Amino acid sequence: MMAQLRIAIVGVGAYESSRAREYLATIQKLKDLYSICAICDRNQKSLEEAGTQFQVACRYSNFEKMLFIEKPDVVFVLVPTDGQIVFALTAARHKCHLITEIPYSLTLDFGDAVAEACHQNGVKWEIAENVWHWPNEQLKQKIVRKGLLGKITHARLWYKSGSYHGFNAIRMILNSEPTQVLGFAKELDMQSYDSYGGQQESKIWWENGVIEFENDVTCLYESSSASGKWGNHWEIEGTEGYLSGNELVLHSDRTTYPFEETYDQIGGERVLAAIGIGHSTSSSNFDPILWENPFKQYGISVADDVAKASILYSLHQAVTTGTNLEYGQRHARRDMELWITLRKSAGLNNIWIDIPLTKPTDLEKRLRSEYIKNYGGDPVTDTADLLQSSFRRLSVMWSVAGWL
């Protein structure tokens, strides 16, 4: 029987549909892995609603008080982006294992500070990158590993916001490290619109870039307001065929192979059992490839819920068995570093920039300055003072770089 970890959540979301509530629902399904010992939020209405919804008796508005009294094994930080480092550092210094929402952090140095605090206190830190855990993405990774596309030549990525998600998807499919980035970026005027934070905006950023990988693969990337026309989308092309969205196309027979889902009945519910390719096509000239849902016995079926469960399972295994985290600091840092490197290249008149970066970029320095200006302190050195700050939904990443 697996060891059950006591998990506390800080930041419960303002609405029933909030991402934090979705995580709470997934955690409750993983009963043999976790028990929710406490929740914390400064918004009393949200705290009471979430406590009632998920039947959590221990509810706190003071984070440190919760840590002192409850002594959780794990803290899941689901506060707005600007507050994550403050709560993560505090939890790590209290010797709690950590899960934080994406991205790695506002700057690489901020994320590195959390990693160092975890190392010094002997705790694990998983970052909740979901995209590469989606069932379709895990099948794509298998297809490329099996060699169905032949030698991979290039990838194309369109991503509307939070492009570290898209970089993550590409990197995990390619299974290769990036070596250099060429970037373009420009702030554009556009018709007035409501931003993620609810403010009226009339500017938007356009980005374009080229990423070179170790295995001689090139990724072409773009983010613009027009990306919303077809949504987030990526393609992987090789000498024998290509992946576009959720379809495989092979050049040998000019055939398109759609991804095939199969379902089981679990507890009276229709639950995703597997996603595969080549199973229903008798004429396919390759062995069928299958991804099976490891969480179907929990009734977890929706793609992003599978991802949530995978993230929670990764930390649980790392804590209880000593295995490596599936994603962790190394991968999370690299995905954010790609975005930062692209903007560094753009700011230096579009020159190639090698990865890894060796020192903070001008953009990161501006992000740190904007953070201090907005909240009155540095999150690494003034952590305790900032715990009571009111962190806005729209991060300083937006005001400085147009990033979500």
mmCIF file of C-alpha atoms in Angstrom:
data_model
loop_
_atom_site.group_PDB
_atom_site.id
_atom_site.type_symbol
_atom_site.label_atom_id
_atom_site.label_comp_id
_atom_site.label_asym_id
_atom_site.label_seq_id
_atom_site.Cartn_x
_atom_site.Cartn_y
_atom_site.Cartn_z
ATOM 1 C CA MET A 1 0.000 0.000 0.000
ATOM 2 C CA MET A 2 1.300 3.467 -0.903
ATOM 3 C CA ALA A 3 2.104 5.996 1.816
ATOM 4 C CA GLN A 4 -0.477 8.765 2.044
ATOM 5 C CA LEU A 5 0.939 12.296 2.183
ATOM 6 C CA ARG A 6 -0.768 15.179 3.961
ATOM 7 C CA ILE A 7 -1.135 18.052 1.512
ATOM 8 C CA ALA A 8 -2.104 21.672 2.175
ATOM 9 C CA ILE A 9 -3.236 24.050 -0.562
ATOM 10 C CA VAL A 10 -2.661 27.801 -0.527
ATOM 11 C CA GLY A 11 -4.836 29.710 -2.982
ATOM 12 C CA VAL A 12 -8.211 28.033 -3.517
ATOM 13 C CA GLY A 13 -9.492 30.106 -6.442
ATOM 14 C CA ALA A 14 -12.308 32.626 -6.571
ATOM 15 C CA TYR A 15 -14.799 30.450 -8.457
ATOM 16 C CA GLU A 16 -15.997 26.857 -8.578
ATOM 17 C CA SER A 17 -14.461 26.603 -12.043
ATOM 18 C CA SER A 18 -11.056 27.906 -10.878
ATOM 19 C CA ARG A 19 -8.008 25.835 -11.706
ATOM 20 C CA ALA A 20 -7.248 25.525 -7.989
ATOM 21 C CA ARG A 21 -10.648 23.895 -7.418
ATOM 22 C CA GLU A 22 -9.962 21.494 -10.286
ATOM 23 C CA TYR A 23 -6.743 20.470 -8.537
ATOM 24 C CA LEU A 24 -8.586 20.000 -5.261
ATOM 25 C CA ALA A 25 -11.056 17.711 -7.040
ATOM 26 C CA THR A 26 -8.222 15.653 -8.539
ATOM 27 C CA ILE A 27 -6.403 15.388 -5.211
ATOM 28 C CA GLN A 28 -9.566 14.051 -3.587
ATOM 29 C CA LYS A 29 -9.717 11.275 -6.175
ATOM 30 C CA LEU A 30 -6.131 10.200 -5.383
ATOM 31 C CA LYS A 31 -7.155 9.031 -1.923
ATOM 32 C CA ASP A 32 -4.373 6.488 -1.511
ATOM 33 C CA LEU A 33 -1.735 9.112 -2.335
ATOM 34 C CA TYR A 34 -2.910 12.264 -0.559
ATOM 35 C CA SER A 35 -5.195 13.568 2.147
ATOM 36 C CA ILE A 36 -6.040 17.283 2.163
ATOM 37 C CA CYS A 37 -5.104 18.402 5.668
ATOM 38 C CA ALA A 38 -5.790 22.141 5.241
ATOM 39 C CA ILE A 39 -6.534 24.946 2.813
ATOM 40 C CA CYS A 40 -5.447 28.579 3.001
ATOM 41 C CA ASP A 41 -6.711 31.750 1.346
ATOM 42 C CA ARG A 42 -7.030 35.359 2.484
ATOM 43 C CA ASN A 43 -10.406 35.686 0.759
ATOM 44 C CA GLN A 44 -12.761 34.408 3.443
ATOM 45 C CA LYS A 45 -15.644 33.816 1.036
ATOM 46 C CA SER A 46 -13.513 31.679 -1.282
ATOM 47 C CA LEU A 47 -12.012 29.841 1.679
ATOM 48 C CA GLU A 48 -15.410 28.909 3.099
ATOM 49 C CA GLU A 49 -16.818 27.937 -0.297
ATOM 50 C CA ALA A 50 -13.866 25.673 -1.098
ATOM 51 C CA GLY A 51 -13.853 24.206 2.404
ATOM 52 C CA THR A 52 -17.517 23.312 2.105
ATOM 53 C CA GLN A 53 -17.208 22.058 -1.475
ATOM 54 C CA PHE A 54 -14.340 19.687 -0.645
ATOM 55 C CA GLN A 55 -15.225 19.031 3.010
ATOM 56 C CA VAL A 56 -11.961 20.383 4.387
ATOM 57 C CA ALA A 57 -12.381 21.355 8.027
ATOM 58 C CA CYS A 58 -9.030 23.075 8.615
ATOM 59 C CA ARG A 59 -9.167 26.484 6.935
ATOM 60 C CA TYR A 60 -6.624 29.260 7.387
ATOM 61 C CA SER A 61 -6.188 32.840 6.278
ATOM 62 C CA ASN A 62 -2.646 32.981 7.713
ATOM 63 C CA PHE A 63 -0.179 30.825 5.776
ATOM 64 C CA GLU A 64 2.567 30.540 8.390
ATOM 65 C CA LYS A 65 0.015 29.698 11.073
ATOM 66 C CA MET A 66 -1.201 26.843 8.886
ATOM 67 C CA LEU A 67 2.360 25.569 8.445
ATOM 68 C CA PHE A 68 3.094 25.716 12.188
ATOM 69 C CA ILE A 69 -0.128 23.998 13.243
ATOM 70 C CA GLU A 70 -0.730 21.474 10.463
ATOM 71 C CA LYS A 71 2.864 20.609 9.534
ATOM 72 C CA PRO A 72 1.882 19.294 6.086
ATOM 73 C CA ASP A 73 4.134 16.947 4.146
ATOM 74 C CA VAL A 74 3.377 18.827 0.920
ATOM 75 C CA VAL A 75 2.278 22.368 0.102
ATOM 76 C CA PHE A 76 0.636 23.092 -3.247
ATOM 77 C CA VAL A 77 1.048 26.780 -4.129
ATOM 78 C CA LEU A 78 -1.859 27.949 -6.296
ATOM 79 C CA VAL A 79 -1.753 31.694 -5.619
ATOM 80 C CA PRO A 80 -1.327 34.224 -8.482
ATOM 81 C CA THR A 81 2.011 34.067 -10.325
ATOM 82 C CA ASP A 82 3.633 37.009 -8.511
ATOM 83 C CA GLY A 83 2.981 35.418 -5.123
ATOM 84 C CA GLN A 84 4.234 31.937 -5.881
ATOM 85 C CA ILE A 85 7.888 32.490 -5.028
ATOM 86 C CA VAL A 86 7.017 34.062 -1.659
ATOM 87 C CA PHE A 87 4.818 31.158 -0.575
ATOM 88 C CA ALA A 88 7.142 28.554 -2.087
ATOM 89 C CA LEU A 89 10.195 29.880 -0.253
ATOM 90 C CA THR A 90 8.255 30.049 3.006
ATOM 91 C CA ALA A 91 7.022 26.467 2.656
ATOM 92 C CA ALA A 92 10.471 25.146 1.711
ATOM 93 C CA ARG A 93 12.025 26.888 4.724
ATOM 94 C CA HIS A 94 9.424 25.066 6.838
ATOM 95 C CA LYS A 95 10.705 21.801 5.303
ATOM 96 C CA CYS A 96 7.587 21.098 3.269
ATOM 97 C CA HIS A 97 7.757 19.427 -0.120
ATOM 98 C CA LEU A 98 6.403 21.638 -2.881
ATOM 99 C CA ILE A 99 4.254 21.771 -5.966
ATOM 100 C CA THR A 100 3.965 25.164 -7.618
ATOM 101 C CA GLU A 101 1.998 26.300 -10.629
ATOM 102 C CA ILE A 102 3.820 27.164 -13.815
ATOM 103 C CA PRO A 103 5.952 28.919 -14.874
ATOM 104 C CA TYR A 104 9.305 28.143 -13.214
ATOM 105 C CA SER A 105 9.298 31.681 -11.823
ATOM 106 C CA LEU A 106 9.240 35.297 -12.985
ATOM 107 C CA THR A 107 13.009 35.178 -13.515
ATOM 108 C CA LEU A 108 15.471 32.308 -13.595
ATOM 109 C CA ASP A 109 17.197 33.661 -10.489
ATOM 110 C CA PHE A 110 13.918 33.669 -8.554
ATOM 111 C CA GLY A 111 13.290 30.056 -9.518
ATOM 112 C CA ASP A 112 16.867 29.134 -8.657
ATOM 113 C CA ALA A 113 16.325 30.608 -5.184
ATOM 114 C CA VAL A 114 13.393 28.246 -4.616
ATOM 115 C CA ALA A 115 15.464 25.306 -5.890
ATOM 116 C CA GLU A 116 18.292 26.214 -3.508
ATOM 117 C CA ALA A 117 15.905 26.566 -0.553
ATOM 118 C CA CYS A 118 14.498 23.121 -1.323
ATOM 119 C CA HIS A 119 17.999 21.654 -1.555
ATOM 120 C CA GLN A 120 19.085 23.214 1.741
ATOM 121 C CA ASN A 121 15.988 21.906 3.516
ATOM 122 C CA GLY A 122 15.961 18.446 1.938
ATOM 123 C CA VAL A 123 12.596 18.751 0.209
ATOM 124 C CA LYS A 124 11.345 18.011 -3.307
ATOM 125 C CA TRP A 125 9.886 20.562 -5.716
ATOM 126 C CA GLU A 126 7.649 19.711 -8.664
ATOM 127 C CA ILE A 127 6.364 22.343 -11.089
ATOM 128 C CA ALA A 128 2.868 21.819 -12.477
ATOM 129 C CA GLU A 129 3.556 21.831 -16.216
ATOM 130 C CA ASN A 130 0.583 20.045 -17.687
ATOM 131 C CA VAL A 131 0.901 20.046 -21.486
ATOM 132 C CA TRP A 132 3.411 17.219 -21.961
ATOM 133 C CA HIS A 133 1.283 15.017 -19.667
ATOM 134 C CA TRP A 134 -1.844 15.267 -21.825
ATOM 135 C CA PRO A 135 -2.704 11.825 -23.257
ATOM 136 C CA ASN A 136 -2.395 12.983 -26.875
ATOM 137 C CA GLU A 137 1.032 14.460 -26.151
ATOM 138 C CA GLN A 138 2.223 11.270 -24.480
ATOM 139 C CA LEU A 139 1.133 9.339 -27.567
ATOM 140 C CA LYS A 140 3.054 11.764 -29.809
ATOM 141 C CA GLN A 141 6.162 11.209 -27.707
ATOM 142 C CA LYS A 142 5.780 7.447 -28.215
ATOM 143 C CA ILE A 143 5.258 7.844 -31.975
ATOM 144 C CA VAL A 144 8.485 9.813 -32.356
ATOM 145 C CA ARG A 145 10.450 7.426 -30.075
ATOM 146 C CA LYS A 146 9.257 4.480 -32.215
ATOM 147 C CA GLY A 147 10.698 6.158 -35.307
ATOM 148 C CA LEU A 148 7.501 6.382 -37.356
ATOM 149 C CA LEU A 149 8.428 9.851 -38.598
ATOM 150 C CA GLY A 150 11.941 8.796 -39.599
ATOM 151 C CA LYS A 151 14.627 11.378 -38.914
ATOM 152 C CA ILE A 152 13.007 14.464 -37.393
ATOM 153 C CA THR A 153 13.785 17.589 -39.412
ATOM 154 C CA HIS A 154 11.793 20.421 -37.887
ATOM 155 C CA ALA A 155 8.875 21.505 -35.728
ATOM 156 C CA ARG A 156 6.392 24.350 -35.983
ATOM 157 C CA LEU A 157 4.713 25.961 -32.977
ATOM 158 C CA TRP A 158 1.956 28.536 -32.683
ATOM 159 C CA TYR A 159 1.076 29.542 -29.131
ATOM 160 C CA LYS A 160 -1.167 32.383 -27.998
ATOM 161 C CA SER A 161 -0.034 32.901 -24.384
ATOM 162 C CA GLY A 162 2.128 31.144 -21.832
ATOM 163 C CA SER A 163 4.454 29.949 -24.577
ATOM 164 C CA TYR A 164 6.595 27.961 -22.122
ATOM 165 C CA HIS A 165 3.742 25.416 -22.430
ATOM 166 C CA GLY A 166 4.330 25.135 -26.171
ATOM 167 C CA PHE A 167 8.114 24.950 -25.763
ATOM 168 C CA ASN A 168 7.526 22.176 -23.229
ATOM 169 C CA ALA A 169 5.403 20.164 -25.674
ATOM 170 C CA ILE A 170 8.004 20.476 -28.442
ATOM 171 C CA ARG A 171 10.987 19.658 -26.207
ATOM 172 C CA MET A 172 9.355 16.563 -24.765
ATOM 173 C CA ILE A 173 8.375 15.206 -28.178
ATOM 174 C CA LEU A 174 11.828 15.885 -29.634
ATOM 175 C CA ASN A 175 13.578 14.562 -26.506
ATOM 176 C CA SER A 176 16.459 16.911 -27.226
ATOM 177 C CA GLU A 177 18.094 19.955 -25.662
ATOM 178 C CA PRO A 178 17.976 23.394 -27.328
ATOM 179 C CA THR A 179 21.318 24.970 -28.197
ATOM 180 C CA GLN A 180 20.543 28.456 -29.530
ATOM 181 C CA VAL A 181 17.652 30.829 -30.146
ATOM 182 C CA LEU A 182 16.962 33.621 -32.625
ATOM 183 C CA GLY A 183 14.113 35.901 -31.555
ATOM 184 C CA PHE A 184 11.925 38.712 -32.808
ATOM 185 C CA ALA A 185 9.393 40.649 -30.707
ATOM 186 C CA LYS A 186 7.396 43.836 -31.083
ATOM 187 C CA GLU A 187 4.686 45.623 -29.117
ATOM 188 C CA LEU A 188 1.735 46.390 -31.393
ATOM 189 C CA ASP A 189 -1.258 48.720 -31.234
ATOM 190 C CA MET A 190 -4.633 47.036 -31.451
ATOM 191 C CA GLN A 191 -8.305 47.633 -30.773
ATOM 192 C CA SER A 192 -9.131 47.991 -27.081
ATOM 193 C CA TYR A 193 -9.790 44.697 -25.278
ATOM 194 C CA ASP A 194 -10.137 43.302 -21.752
ATOM 195 C CA SER A 195 -6.930 41.716 -20.477
ATOM 196 C CA TYR A 196 -6.674 38.576 -18.340
ATOM 197 C CA GLY A 197 -6.659 40.849 -15.290
ATOM 198 C CA GLY A 198 -9.833 42.660 -16.366
ATOM 199 C CA GLN A 199 -8.154 45.923 -17.400
ATOM 200 C CA GLN A 200 -8.675 47.675 -20.706
ATOM 201 C CA GLU A 201 -5.622 47.268 -22.956
ATOM 202 C CA SER A 202 -4.733 48.598 -26.402
ATOM 203 C CA LYS A 203 -1.311 46.956 -26.876
ATOM 204 C CA ILE A 204 -0.276 43.398 -27.585
ATOM 205 C CA TRP A 205 3.057 41.677 -28.185
ATOM 206 C CA TRP A 206 3.956 39.713 -31.300
ATOM 207 C CA GLU A 207 6.788 37.167 -31.070
ATOM 208 C CA ASN A 208 8.577 35.029 -33.596
ATOM 209 C CA GLY A 209 11.573 32.791 -33.132
ATOM 210 C CA VAL A 210 13.788 29.976 -34.347
ATOM 211 C CA ILE A 211 15.116 27.382 -31.902
ATOM 212 C CA GLU A 212 17.942 25.011 -32.818
ATOM 213 C CA PHE A 213 18.208 21.656 -31.032
ATOM 214 C CA GLU A 214 21.115 19.254 -30.467
ATOM 215 C CA ASN A 215 19.747 16.662 -32.887
ATOM 216 C CA ASP A 216 19.812 19.103 -35.837
ATOM 217 C CA VAL A 217 16.106 19.870 -35.497
ATOM 218 C CA THR A 218 14.821 23.405 -35.965
ATOM 219 C CA CYS A 219 11.639 24.715 -34.347
ATOM 220 C CA LEU A 220 9.815 27.667 -35.927
ATOM 221 C CA TYR A 221 7.680 29.564 -33.387
ATOM 222 C CA GLU A 222 5.136 32.366 -33.503
ATOM 223 C CA SER A 223 2.816 34.021 -31.011
ATOM 224 C CA SER A 224 0.400 36.717 -32.146
ATOM 225 C CA SER A 225 -3.176 37.886 -31.714
ATOM 226 C CA ALA A 226 -4.051 35.938 -34.878
ATOM 227 C CA SER A 227 -2.969 32.684 -33.191
ATOM 228 C CA GLY A 228 -6.382 32.588 -31.556
ATOM 229 C CA LYS A 229 -7.898 31.892 -34.977
ATOM 230 C CA TRP A 230 -6.806 28.249 -34.828
ATOM 231 C CA GLY A 231 -5.733 27.989 -31.206
ATOM 232 C CA ASN A 232 -2.480 26.596 -29.879
ATOM 233 C CA HIS A 233 -1.067 24.191 -32.447
ATOM 234 C CA TRP A 234 2.184 22.377 -33.171
ATOM 235 C CA GLU A 235 3.565 20.081 -35.815
ATOM 236 C CA ILE A 236 6.521 17.701 -35.930
ATOM 237 C CA GLU A 237 7.925 16.761 -39.340
ATOM 238 C CA GLY A 238 10.322 13.978 -40.276
ATOM 239 C CA THR A 239 11.629 12.230 -43.359
ATOM 240 C CA GLU A 240 8.878 9.566 -43.205
ATOM 241 C CA GLY A 241 5.868 11.639 -42.143
ATOM 242 C CA TYR A 242 4.567 14.256 -39.768
ATOM 243 C CA LEU A 243 2.347 14.933 -36.764
ATOM 244 C CA SER A 244 -0.122 17.795 -37.104
ATOM 245 C CA GLY A 245 -2.378 18.416 -34.147
ATOM 246 C CA ASN A 246 -3.738 14.992 -33.240
ATOM 247 C CA GLU A 247 -3.111 13.242 -36.550
ATOM 248 C CA LEU A 248 -0.255 11.194 -37.949
ATOM 249 C CA VAL A 249 0.428 11.381 -41.684
ATOM 250 C CA LEU A 250 2.868 8.928 -43.304
ATOM 251 C CA HIS A 251 4.416 9.700 -46.683
ATOM 252 C CA SER A 252 4.759 6.023 -47.675
ATOM 253 C CA ASP A 253 1.036 5.426 -48.142
ATOM 254 C CA ARG A 254 -0.267 9.012 -48.128
ATOM 255 C CA THR A 255 -2.529 7.968 -45.270
ATOM 256 C CA THR A 256 -3.767 10.020 -42.329
ATOM 257 C CA TYR A 257 -4.060 8.143 -39.045
ATOM 258 C CA PRO A 258 -6.263 9.903 -36.463
ATOM 259 C CA PHE A 259 -5.682 9.237 -32.777
ATOM 260 C CA GLU A 260 -8.150 6.627 -31.489
ATOM 261 C CA GLU A 261 -9.643 6.796 -27.990
ATOM 262 C CA THR A 262 -11.033 3.807 -26.100
ATOM 263 C CA TYR A 263 -13.150 3.979 -22.946
ATOM 264 C CA ASP A 264 -14.046 1.681 -20.063
ATOM 265 C CA GLN A 265 -16.912 1.812 -17.593
ATOM 266 C CA ILE A 266 -15.491 2.531 -14.131
ATOM 267 C CA GLY A 267 -17.967 2.930 -11.279
ATOM 268 C CA GLY A 268 -20.741 3.637 -13.732
ATOM 269 C CA GLU A 269 -18.742 6.373 -15.476
ATOM 270 C CA ARG A 270 -17.263 6.383 -18.981
ATOM 271 C CA VAL A 271 -13.514 6.762 -18.407
ATOM 272 C CA LEU A 272 -10.685 7.105 -20.924
ATOM 273 C CA ALA A 273 -8.763 3.823 -20.993
ATOM 274 C CA ALA A 274 -6.249 4.452 -23.763
ATOM 275 C CA ILE A 275 -5.294 6.474 -26.814
ATOM 276 C CA GLY A 276 -3.611 4.731 -29.708
ATOM 277 C CA ILE A 277 -2.851 4.731 -33.377
ATOM 278 C CA GLY A 278 -2.974 1.977 -35.989
ATOM 279 C CA HIS A 279 -5.348 -0.295 -34.066
ATOM 280 C CA SER A 280 -8.410 0.029 -36.292
ATOM 281 C CA THR A 281 -6.516 0.334 -39.578
ATOM 282 C CA SER A 282 -5.644 -3.171 -40.764
ATOM 283 C CA SER A 283 -3.684 -1.783 -43.697
ATOM 284 C CA SER A 284 -1.218 0.171 -41.553
ATOM 285 C CA ASN A 285 2.392 -0.810 -42.143
ATOM 286 C CA PHE A 286 3.473 -0.293 -38.541
ATOM 287 C CA ASP A 287 2.741 -1.959 -35.224
ATOM 288 C CA PRO A 288 -0.015 -0.210 -33.259
ATOM 289 C CA ILE A 289 1.164 2.275 -30.636
ATOM 290 C CA LEU A 290 -0.810 2.712 -27.427
ATOM 291 C CA TRP A 291 -0.811 5.037 -24.420
ATOM 292 C CA GLU A 292 -2.788 3.599 -21.500
ATOM 293 C CA ASN A 293 -4.353 5.740 -18.788
ATOM 294 C CA PRO A 294 -2.627 4.918 -15.478
ATOM 295 C CA PHE A 295 -5.329 6.776 -13.530
ATOM 296 C CA LYS A 296 -8.478 5.191 -14.943
ATOM 297 C CA GLN A 297 -9.133 3.298 -11.695
ATOM 298 C CA TYR A 298 -9.565 6.707 -10.024
ATOM 299 C CA GLY A 299 -12.155 7.771 -12.593
ATOM 300 C CA ILE A 300 -9.742 10.377 -13.989
ATOM 301 C CA SER A 301 -10.433 10.800 -17.687
ATOM 302 C CA VAL A 302 -10.289 14.399 -18.965
ATOM 303 C CA ALA A 303 -6.916 15.210 -20.564
ATOM 304 C CA ASP A 304 -5.958 17.980 -18.166
ATOM 305 C CA ASP A 305 -7.107 15.962 -15.156
ATOM 306 C CA VAL A 306 -4.776 13.167 -16.296
ATOM 307 C CA ALA A 307 -2.021 15.795 -16.376
ATOM 308 C CA LYS A 308 -2.900 17.017 -12.884
ATOM 309 C CA ALA A 309 -2.832 13.476 -11.542
ATOM 310 C CA SER A 310 0.532 12.866 -13.246
ATOM 311 C CA ILE A 311 2.033 15.932 -11.563
ATOM 312 C CA LEU A 312 0.740 14.895 -8.155
ATOM 313 C CA TYR A 313 1.938 11.318 -8.702
ATOM 314 C CA SER A 314 5.396 12.538 -9.709
ATOM 315 C CA LEU A 315 5.901 14.353 -6.415
ATOM 316 C CA HIS A 316 4.397 11.524 -4.383
ATOM 317 C CA GLN A 317 6.799 8.995 -5.897
ATOM 318 C CA ALA A 318 9.795 11.288 -5.455
ATOM 319 C CA VAL A 319 8.953 11.813 -1.771
ATOM 320 C CA THR A 320 7.994 8.247 -0.866
ATOM 321 C CA THR A 321 10.366 6.187 -3.024
ATOM 322 C CA GLY A 322 13.235 8.562 -3.810
ATOM 323 C CA THR A 323 12.726 8.386 -7.583
ATOM 324 C CA ASN A 324 13.486 11.403 -9.740
ATOM 325 C CA LEU A 325 10.764 13.945 -10.377
ATOM 326 C CA GLU A 326 9.245 13.526 -13.826
ATOM 327 C CA TYR A 327 9.550 17.238 -14.670
ATOM 328 C CA GLY A 328 11.184 19.141 -11.828
ATOM 329 C CA GLN A 329 13.446 22.154 -11.736
ATOM 330 C CA ARG A 330 15.665 21.219 -14.677
ATOM 331 C CA HIS A 331 12.869 20.951 -17.225
ATOM 332 C CA ALA A 332 10.846 23.858 -15.844
ATOM 333 C CA ARG A 333 13.878 26.120 -15.934
ATOM 334 C CA ARG A 334 14.691 25.190 -19.525
ATOM 335 C CA ASP A 335 11.160 25.906 -20.783
ATOM 336 C CA MET A 336 11.173 29.375 -19.205
ATOM 337 C CA GLU A 337 14.756 29.984 -20.318
ATOM 338 C CA LEU A 338 13.746 29.511 -23.959
ATOM 339 C CA TRP A 339 11.219 32.323 -23.701
ATOM 340 C CA ILE A 340 13.658 34.637 -21.924
ATOM 341 C CA THR A 341 16.380 33.848 -24.468
ATOM 342 C CA LEU A 342 14.052 34.660 -27.350
ATOM 343 C CA ARG A 343 13.396 38.099 -25.883
ATOM 344 C CA LYS A 344 17.099 38.639 -25.243
ATOM 345 C CA SER A 345 17.788 37.937 -28.913
ATOM 346 C CA ALA A 346 14.999 40.297 -29.964
ATOM 347 C CA GLY A 347 16.424 43.038 -27.754
ATOM 348 C CA LEU A 348 19.885 42.648 -29.296
ATOM 349 C CA ASN A 349 18.700 43.212 -32.869
ATOM 350 C CA ASN A 350 17.888 39.568 -33.562
ATOM 351 C CA ILE A 351 21.186 37.782 -33.009
ATOM 352 C CA TRP A 352 21.616 34.103 -32.171
ATOM 353 C CA ILE A 353 21.883 33.513 -28.405
ATOM 354 C CA ASP A 354 23.387 30.332 -26.977
ATOM 355 C CA ILE A 355 21.640 28.267 -24.323
ATOM 356 C CA PRO A 356 22.141 28.013 -21.399
ATOM 357 C CA LEU A 357 22.177 31.679 -20.459
ATOM 358 C CA THR A 358 25.085 32.634 -18.231
ATOM 359 C CA LYS A 359 23.734 35.735 -16.480
ATOM 360 C CA PRO A 360 20.435 37.588 -15.913
ATOM 361 C CA THR A 361 19.050 39.296 -18.998
ATOM 362 C CA ASP A 362 17.874 42.895 -19.211
ATOM 363 C CA LEU A 363 14.295 41.621 -19.317
ATOM 364 C CA GLU A 364 14.758 39.723 -16.057
ATOM 365 C CA LYS A 365 16.250 42.805 -14.436
ATOM 366 C CA ARG A 366 13.201 44.818 -15.508
ATOM 367 C CA LEU A 367 10.890 42.123 -14.151
ATOM 368 C CA ARG A 368 12.648 42.232 -10.778
ATOM 369 C CA SER A 369 12.507 46.050 -10.678
ATOM 370 C CA GLU A 370 8.809 46.058 -11.584
ATOM 371 C CA TYR A 371 8.140 43.471 -8.891
ATOM 372 C CA ILE A 372 9.854 45.566 -6.216
ATOM 373 C CA LYS A 373 8.036 48.677 -7.442
ATOM 374 C CA ASN A 374 4.648 46.929 -7.233
ATOM 375 C CA TYR A 375 5.061 45.028 -3.981
ATOM 376 C CA GLY A 376 7.707 46.937 -2.040
ATOM 377 C CA GLY A 377 10.350 44.249 -1.697
ATOM 378 C CA ASP A 378 12.434 41.500 -3.265
ATOM 379 C CA PRO A 379 10.705 38.106 -2.902
ATOM 380 C CA VAL A 380 13.949 36.294 -2.079
ATOM 381 C CA THR A 381 15.357 38.659 0.548
ATOM 382 C CA ASP A 382 12.089 40.138 1.850
ATOM 383 C CA THR A 383 10.002 36.974 1.824
ATOM 384 C CA ALA A 384 8.424 37.353 5.270
ATOM 385 C CA ASP A 385 7.484 40.990 4.659
ATOM 386 C CA LEU A 386 5.743 40.102 1.398
ATOM 387 C CA LEU A 387 3.620 37.240 2.774
ATOM 388 C CA GLN A 388 0.790 39.647 3.552
ATOM 389 C CA SER A 389 0.911 41.373 0.163
ATOM 390 C CA SER A 390 -2.095 41.366 -2.128
ATOM 391 C CA PHE A 391 -0.834 39.718 -5.311
ATOM 392 C CA ARG A 392 -2.671 40.733 -8.442
ATOM 393 C CA ARG A 393 -4.138 38.240 -10.876
ATOM 394 C CA LEU A 394 -2.223 39.892 -13.737
ATOM 395 C CA SER A 395 1.499 39.372 -13.182
ATOM 396 C CA VAL A 396 4.299 41.879 -13.677
ATOM 397 C CA MET A 397 5.215 39.620 -16.612
ATOM 398 C CA TRP A 398 2.272 41.181 -18.423
ATOM 399 C CA SER A 399 3.164 44.815 -17.773
ATOM 400 C CA VAL A 400 6.833 44.292 -18.681
ATOM 401 C CA ALA A 401 6.730 41.671 -21.447
ATOM 402 C CA GLY A 402 3.095 41.077 -22.386
ATOM 403 C CA TRP A 403 3.351 37.529 -21.038
ATOM 404 C CA LEU A 404 0.765 35.491 -19.161
#
